[in-house]
PDB file of C-alpha atoms in Angstrom:
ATOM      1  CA  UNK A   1     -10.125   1.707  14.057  1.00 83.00           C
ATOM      2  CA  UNK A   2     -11.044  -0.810  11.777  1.00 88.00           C
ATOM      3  CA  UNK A   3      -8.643  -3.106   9.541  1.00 93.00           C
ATOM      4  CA  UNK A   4     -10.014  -5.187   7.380  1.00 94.00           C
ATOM      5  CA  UNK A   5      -7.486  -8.017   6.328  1.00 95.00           C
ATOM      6  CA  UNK A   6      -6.599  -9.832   3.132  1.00 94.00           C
ATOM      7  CA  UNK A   7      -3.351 -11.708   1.718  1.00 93.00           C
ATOM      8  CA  UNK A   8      -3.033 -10.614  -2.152  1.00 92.00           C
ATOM      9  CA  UNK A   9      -4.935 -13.488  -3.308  1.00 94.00           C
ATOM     10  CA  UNK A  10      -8.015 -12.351  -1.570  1.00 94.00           C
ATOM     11  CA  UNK A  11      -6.962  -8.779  -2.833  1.00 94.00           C
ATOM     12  CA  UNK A  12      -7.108  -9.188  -6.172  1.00 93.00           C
ATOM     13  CA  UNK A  13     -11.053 -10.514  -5.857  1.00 94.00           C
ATOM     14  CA  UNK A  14     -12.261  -8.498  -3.806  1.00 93.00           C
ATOM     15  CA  UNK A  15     -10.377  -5.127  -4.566  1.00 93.00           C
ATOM     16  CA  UNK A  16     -10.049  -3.508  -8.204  1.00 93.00           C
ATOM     17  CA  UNK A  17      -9.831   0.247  -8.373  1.00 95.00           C
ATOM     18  CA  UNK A  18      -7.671   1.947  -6.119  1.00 97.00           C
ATOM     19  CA  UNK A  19      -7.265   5.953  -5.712  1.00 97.00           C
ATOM     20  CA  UNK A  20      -3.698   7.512  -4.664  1.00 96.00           C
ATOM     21  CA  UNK A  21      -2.785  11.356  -4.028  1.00 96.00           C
ATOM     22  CA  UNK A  22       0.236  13.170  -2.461  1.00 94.00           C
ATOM     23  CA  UNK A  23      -0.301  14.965   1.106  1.00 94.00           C
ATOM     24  CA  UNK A  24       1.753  16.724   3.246  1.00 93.00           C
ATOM     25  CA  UNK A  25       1.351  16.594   6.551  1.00 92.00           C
ATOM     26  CA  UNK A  26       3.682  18.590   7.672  1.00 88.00           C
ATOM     27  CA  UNK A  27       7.041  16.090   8.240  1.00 89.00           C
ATOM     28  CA  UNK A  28       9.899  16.614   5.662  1.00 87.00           C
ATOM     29  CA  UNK A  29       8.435  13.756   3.758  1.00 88.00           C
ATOM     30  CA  UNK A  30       5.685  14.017   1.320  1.00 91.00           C
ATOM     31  CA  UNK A  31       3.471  11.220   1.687  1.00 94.00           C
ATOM     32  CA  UNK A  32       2.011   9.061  -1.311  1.00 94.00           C
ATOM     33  CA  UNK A  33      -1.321   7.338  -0.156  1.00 96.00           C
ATOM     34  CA  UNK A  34      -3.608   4.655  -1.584  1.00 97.00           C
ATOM     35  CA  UNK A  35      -6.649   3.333  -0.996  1.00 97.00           C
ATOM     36  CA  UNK A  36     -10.583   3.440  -1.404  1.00 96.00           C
ATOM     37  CA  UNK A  37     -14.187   5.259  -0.239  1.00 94.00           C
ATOM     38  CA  UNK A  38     -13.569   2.812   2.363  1.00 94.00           C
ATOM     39  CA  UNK A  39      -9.995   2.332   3.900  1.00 95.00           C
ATOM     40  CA  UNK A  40      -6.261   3.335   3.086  1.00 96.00           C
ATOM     41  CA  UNK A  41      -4.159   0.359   1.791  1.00 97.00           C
ATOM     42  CA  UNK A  42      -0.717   2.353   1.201  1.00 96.00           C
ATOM     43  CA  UNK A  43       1.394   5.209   2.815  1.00 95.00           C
ATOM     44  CA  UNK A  44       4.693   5.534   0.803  1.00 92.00           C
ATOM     45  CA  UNK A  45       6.820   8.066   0.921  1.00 90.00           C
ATOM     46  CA  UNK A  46       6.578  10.184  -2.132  1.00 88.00           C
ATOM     47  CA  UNK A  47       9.426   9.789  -4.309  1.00 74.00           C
ATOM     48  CA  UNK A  48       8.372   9.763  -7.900  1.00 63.00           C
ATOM     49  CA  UNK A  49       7.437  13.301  -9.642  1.00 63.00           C
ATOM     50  CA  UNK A  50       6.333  11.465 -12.479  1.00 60.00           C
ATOM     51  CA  UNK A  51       2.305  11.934 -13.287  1.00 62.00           C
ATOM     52  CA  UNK A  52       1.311   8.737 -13.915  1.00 66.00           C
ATOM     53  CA  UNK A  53       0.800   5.583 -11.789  1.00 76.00           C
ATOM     54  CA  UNK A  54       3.961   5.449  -9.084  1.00 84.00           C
ATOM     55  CA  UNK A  55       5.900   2.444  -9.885  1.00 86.00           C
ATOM     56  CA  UNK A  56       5.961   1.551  -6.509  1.00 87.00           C
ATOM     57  CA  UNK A  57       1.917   1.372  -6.514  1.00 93.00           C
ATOM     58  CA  UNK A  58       1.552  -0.731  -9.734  1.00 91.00           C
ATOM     59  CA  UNK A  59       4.131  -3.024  -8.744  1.00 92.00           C
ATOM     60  CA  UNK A  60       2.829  -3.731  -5.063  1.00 93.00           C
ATOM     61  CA  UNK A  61      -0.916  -4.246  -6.281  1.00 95.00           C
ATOM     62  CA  UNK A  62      -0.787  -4.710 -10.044  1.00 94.00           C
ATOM     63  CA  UNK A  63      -4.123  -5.861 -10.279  1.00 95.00           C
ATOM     64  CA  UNK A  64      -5.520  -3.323  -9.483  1.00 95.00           C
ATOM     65  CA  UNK A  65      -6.858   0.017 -11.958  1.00 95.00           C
ATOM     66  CA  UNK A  66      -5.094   3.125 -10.361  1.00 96.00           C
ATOM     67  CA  UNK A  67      -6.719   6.692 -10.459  1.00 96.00           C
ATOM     68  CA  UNK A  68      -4.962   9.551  -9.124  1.00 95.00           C
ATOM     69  CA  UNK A  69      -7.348  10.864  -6.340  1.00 97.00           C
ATOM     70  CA  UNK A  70      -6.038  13.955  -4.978  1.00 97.00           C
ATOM     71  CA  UNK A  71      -9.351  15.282  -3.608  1.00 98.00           C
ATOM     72  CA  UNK A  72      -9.892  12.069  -1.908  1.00 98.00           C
ATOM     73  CA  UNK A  73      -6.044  12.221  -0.827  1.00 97.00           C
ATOM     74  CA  UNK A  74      -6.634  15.746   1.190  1.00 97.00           C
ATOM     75  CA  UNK A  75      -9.566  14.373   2.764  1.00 97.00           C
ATOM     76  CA  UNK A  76      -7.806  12.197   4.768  1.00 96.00           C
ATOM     77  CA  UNK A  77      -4.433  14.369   5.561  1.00 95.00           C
ATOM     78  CA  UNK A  78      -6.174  15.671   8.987  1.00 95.00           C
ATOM     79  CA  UNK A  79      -6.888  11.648   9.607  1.00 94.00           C
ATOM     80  CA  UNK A  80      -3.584  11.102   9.036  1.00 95.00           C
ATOM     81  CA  UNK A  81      -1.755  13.823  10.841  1.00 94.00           C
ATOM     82  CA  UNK A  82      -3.894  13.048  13.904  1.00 94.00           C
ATOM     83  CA  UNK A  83      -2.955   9.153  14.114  1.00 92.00           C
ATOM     84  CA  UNK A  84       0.936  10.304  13.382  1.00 91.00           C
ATOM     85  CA  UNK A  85       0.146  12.775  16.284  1.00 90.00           C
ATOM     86  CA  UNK A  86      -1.425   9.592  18.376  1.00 88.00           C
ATOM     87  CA  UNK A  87      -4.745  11.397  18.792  1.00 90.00           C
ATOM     88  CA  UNK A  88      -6.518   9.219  15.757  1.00 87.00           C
ATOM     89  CA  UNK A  89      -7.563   7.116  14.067  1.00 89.00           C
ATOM     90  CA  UNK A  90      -8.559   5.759  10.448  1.00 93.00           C
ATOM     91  CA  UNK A  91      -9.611   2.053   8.697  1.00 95.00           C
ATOM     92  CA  UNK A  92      -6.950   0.150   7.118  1.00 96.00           C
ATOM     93  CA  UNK A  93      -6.737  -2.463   4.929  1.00 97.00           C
ATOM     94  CA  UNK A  94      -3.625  -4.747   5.705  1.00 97.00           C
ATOM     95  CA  UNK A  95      -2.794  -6.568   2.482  1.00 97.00           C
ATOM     96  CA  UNK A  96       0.026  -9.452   3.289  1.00 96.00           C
ATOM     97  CA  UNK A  97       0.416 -12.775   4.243  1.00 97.00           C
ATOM     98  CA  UNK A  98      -1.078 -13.859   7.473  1.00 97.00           C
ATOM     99  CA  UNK A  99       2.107 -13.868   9.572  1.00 98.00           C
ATOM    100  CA  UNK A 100       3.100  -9.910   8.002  1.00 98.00           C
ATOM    101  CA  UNK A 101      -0.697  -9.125   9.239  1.00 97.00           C
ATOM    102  CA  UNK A 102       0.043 -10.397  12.492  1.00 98.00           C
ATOM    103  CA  UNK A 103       3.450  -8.440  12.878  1.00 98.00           C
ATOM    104  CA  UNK A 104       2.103  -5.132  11.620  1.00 98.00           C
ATOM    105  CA  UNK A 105      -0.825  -5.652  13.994  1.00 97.00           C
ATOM    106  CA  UNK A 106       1.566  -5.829  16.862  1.00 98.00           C
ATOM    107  CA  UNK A 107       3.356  -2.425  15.345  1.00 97.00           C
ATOM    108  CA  UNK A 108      -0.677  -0.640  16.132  1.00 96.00           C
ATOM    109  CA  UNK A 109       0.656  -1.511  19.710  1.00 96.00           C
ATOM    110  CA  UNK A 110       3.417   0.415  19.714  1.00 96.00           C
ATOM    111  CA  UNK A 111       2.602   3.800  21.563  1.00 94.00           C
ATOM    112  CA  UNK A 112       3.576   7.033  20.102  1.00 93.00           C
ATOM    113  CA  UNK A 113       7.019   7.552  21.683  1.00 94.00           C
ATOM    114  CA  UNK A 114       7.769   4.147  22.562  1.00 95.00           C
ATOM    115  CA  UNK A 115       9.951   1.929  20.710  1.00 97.00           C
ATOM    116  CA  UNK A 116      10.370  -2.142  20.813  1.00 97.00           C
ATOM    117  CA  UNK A 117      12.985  -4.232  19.295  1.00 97.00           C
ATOM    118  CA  UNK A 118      12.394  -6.628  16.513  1.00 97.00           C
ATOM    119  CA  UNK A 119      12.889  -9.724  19.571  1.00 98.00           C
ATOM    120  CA  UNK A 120       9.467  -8.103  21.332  1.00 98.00           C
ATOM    121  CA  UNK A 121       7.942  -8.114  18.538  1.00 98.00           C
ATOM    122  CA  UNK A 122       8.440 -11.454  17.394  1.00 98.00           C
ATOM    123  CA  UNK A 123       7.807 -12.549  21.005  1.00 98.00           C
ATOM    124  CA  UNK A 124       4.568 -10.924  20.822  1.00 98.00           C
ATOM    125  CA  UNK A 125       3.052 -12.835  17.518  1.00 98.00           C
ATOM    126  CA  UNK A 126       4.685 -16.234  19.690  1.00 98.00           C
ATOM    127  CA  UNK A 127       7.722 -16.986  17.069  1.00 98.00           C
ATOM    128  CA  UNK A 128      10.569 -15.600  19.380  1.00 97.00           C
ATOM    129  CA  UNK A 129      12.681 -17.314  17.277  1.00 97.00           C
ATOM    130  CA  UNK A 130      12.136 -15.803  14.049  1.00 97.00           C
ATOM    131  CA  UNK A 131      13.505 -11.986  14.769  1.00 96.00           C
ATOM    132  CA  UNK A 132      14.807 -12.304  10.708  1.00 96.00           C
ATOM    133  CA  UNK A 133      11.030 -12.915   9.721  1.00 98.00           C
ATOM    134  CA  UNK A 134      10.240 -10.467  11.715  1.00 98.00           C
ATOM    135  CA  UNK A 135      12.265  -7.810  10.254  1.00 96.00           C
ATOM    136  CA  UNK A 136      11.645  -8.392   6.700  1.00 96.00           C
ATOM    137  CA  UNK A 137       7.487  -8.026   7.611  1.00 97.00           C
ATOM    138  CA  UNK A 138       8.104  -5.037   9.291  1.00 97.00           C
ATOM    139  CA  UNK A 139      10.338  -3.645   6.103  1.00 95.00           C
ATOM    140  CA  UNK A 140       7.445  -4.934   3.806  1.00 95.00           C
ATOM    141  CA  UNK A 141       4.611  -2.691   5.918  1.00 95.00           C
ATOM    142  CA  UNK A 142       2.924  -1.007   3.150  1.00 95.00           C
ATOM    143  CA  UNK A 143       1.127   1.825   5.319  1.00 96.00           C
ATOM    144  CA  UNK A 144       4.478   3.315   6.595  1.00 91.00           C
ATOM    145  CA  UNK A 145       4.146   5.715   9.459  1.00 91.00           C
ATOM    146  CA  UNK A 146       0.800   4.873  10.833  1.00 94.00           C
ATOM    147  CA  UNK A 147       1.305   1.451  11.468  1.00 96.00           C
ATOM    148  CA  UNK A 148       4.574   2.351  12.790  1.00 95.00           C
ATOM    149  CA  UNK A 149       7.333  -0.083  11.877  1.00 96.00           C
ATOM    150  CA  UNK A 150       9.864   2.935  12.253  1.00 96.00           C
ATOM    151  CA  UNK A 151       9.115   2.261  16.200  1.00 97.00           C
ATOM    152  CA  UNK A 152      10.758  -0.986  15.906  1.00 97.00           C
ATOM    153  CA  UNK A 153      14.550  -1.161  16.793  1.00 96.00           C
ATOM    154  CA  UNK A 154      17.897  -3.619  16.756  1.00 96.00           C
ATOM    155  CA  UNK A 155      18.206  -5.400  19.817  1.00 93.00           C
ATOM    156  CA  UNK A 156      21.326  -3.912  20.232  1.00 93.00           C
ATOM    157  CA  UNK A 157      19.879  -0.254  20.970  1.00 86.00           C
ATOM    158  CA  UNK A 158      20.705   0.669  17.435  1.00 93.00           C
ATOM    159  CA  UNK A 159      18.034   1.723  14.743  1.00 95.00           C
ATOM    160  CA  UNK A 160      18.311  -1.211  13.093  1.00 93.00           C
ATOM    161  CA  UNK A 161      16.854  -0.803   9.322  1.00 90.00           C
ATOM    162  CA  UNK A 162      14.586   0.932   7.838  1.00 93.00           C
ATOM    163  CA  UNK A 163      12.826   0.970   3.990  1.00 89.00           C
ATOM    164  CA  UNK A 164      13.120   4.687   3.486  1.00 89.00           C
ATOM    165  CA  UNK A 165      16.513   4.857   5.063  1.00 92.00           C
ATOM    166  CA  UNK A 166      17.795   4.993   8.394  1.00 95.00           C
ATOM    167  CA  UNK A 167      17.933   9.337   8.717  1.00 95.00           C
ATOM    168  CA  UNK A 168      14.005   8.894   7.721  1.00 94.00           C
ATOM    169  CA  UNK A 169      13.743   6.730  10.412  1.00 95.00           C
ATOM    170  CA  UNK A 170      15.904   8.825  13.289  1.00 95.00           C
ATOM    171  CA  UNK A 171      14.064  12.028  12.343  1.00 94.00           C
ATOM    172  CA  UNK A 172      10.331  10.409  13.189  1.00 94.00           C
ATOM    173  CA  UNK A 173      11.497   8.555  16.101  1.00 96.00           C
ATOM    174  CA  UNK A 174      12.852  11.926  17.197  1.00 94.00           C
ATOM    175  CA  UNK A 175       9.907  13.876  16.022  1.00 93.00           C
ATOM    176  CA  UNK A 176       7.603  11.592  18.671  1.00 94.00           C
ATOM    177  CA  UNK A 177      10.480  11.992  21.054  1.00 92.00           C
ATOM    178  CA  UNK A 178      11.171   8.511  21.179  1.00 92.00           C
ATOM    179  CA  UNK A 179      14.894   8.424  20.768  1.00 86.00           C
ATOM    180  CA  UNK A 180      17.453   9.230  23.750  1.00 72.00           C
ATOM    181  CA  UNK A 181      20.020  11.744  23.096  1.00 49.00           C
ATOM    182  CA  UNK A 182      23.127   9.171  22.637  1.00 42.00           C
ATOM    183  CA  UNK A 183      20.706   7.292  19.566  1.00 42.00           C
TER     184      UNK A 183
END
């Protein structure tokens, strides 16, 4: 796998046309993803119907000249489904600031199956004090599902929260079998 890294800044010179589509990869979910020939930026879940530019896409990166892509889209659902089946994987492009970066590259960690809590993670990029920081990177992750921040619960044993809503989050964690029977 390789992830390339930029904060918007660096973004908005060095990216300019992006390509999104709407897959299915077999969850519940349809999937909106973004990207280029290169690397996928975004996975959203799809919740417009409308057929221009998703809000949610021209809002996150609005510097950037959207094309709907769906050819390019179903070329990488079997990429996809394999990393959400934990026998892939694909190039990313993490677009944050540098401490988001480091928490969603401590999410790629995360096994299939396994979960952490938002302490280990902040532990792990060496701010154990800064669970609340933590939290609101992993809620900004903009390539949901495959760099899993659905894997990351309360300290507490409970799911903690979750962008797309917490009965999103309980039916992937169960999906990859990573939720005990009581959850």
């Amino acid at each position: 796998m390789n992830i390339i890294e930029f904060d918007k800044a660096q973004a908005k010179k060095k990216l300019t046309q992006g390509w999104y589509g709407i897959v299915d990869i077999g969850l519940q979910e349809k999937l909106l993803i973004a990207g280029d020939s290169k690397t996928l930026w975004g996975v959203f879940l799809a919740q417009e119907k409308s057929k221009s530019v998703p809000a949610k896409l021209r809002t996150w990166l609005p510097f950037i000249a959207w094309e709907k892509n769906q050819s390019w889209a179903e070329k990488q659902t079997p990429k996809i489904k394999a990393m959400w089946n934990g026998k892939g994987d694909m190039d990313m492009t993490l677009i944050g600031t540098p401490f988001q970066r480091s928490v969603w590259k401590q999410l790629l960690k995360i096994p299939r199956g396994k979960t952490k809590t938002y302490l280990d993670v902040a532990k792990a990029v060496k701010k154990p004090r800064a669970t609340r920081a933590v939290g609101t990177a992993v809620g900004s992750n903009p390539i949901t599902l495959l760099v899993p921040c659905h894997r990351v619960l309360a300290s507490n044993g409970g799911l903690g929260g979750f962008a797309w809503g917490l009965p999103v989050k309980k039916r992937w964690l169960n999906a990859e079998g990573a939720l005990k029977a009581s959850a």
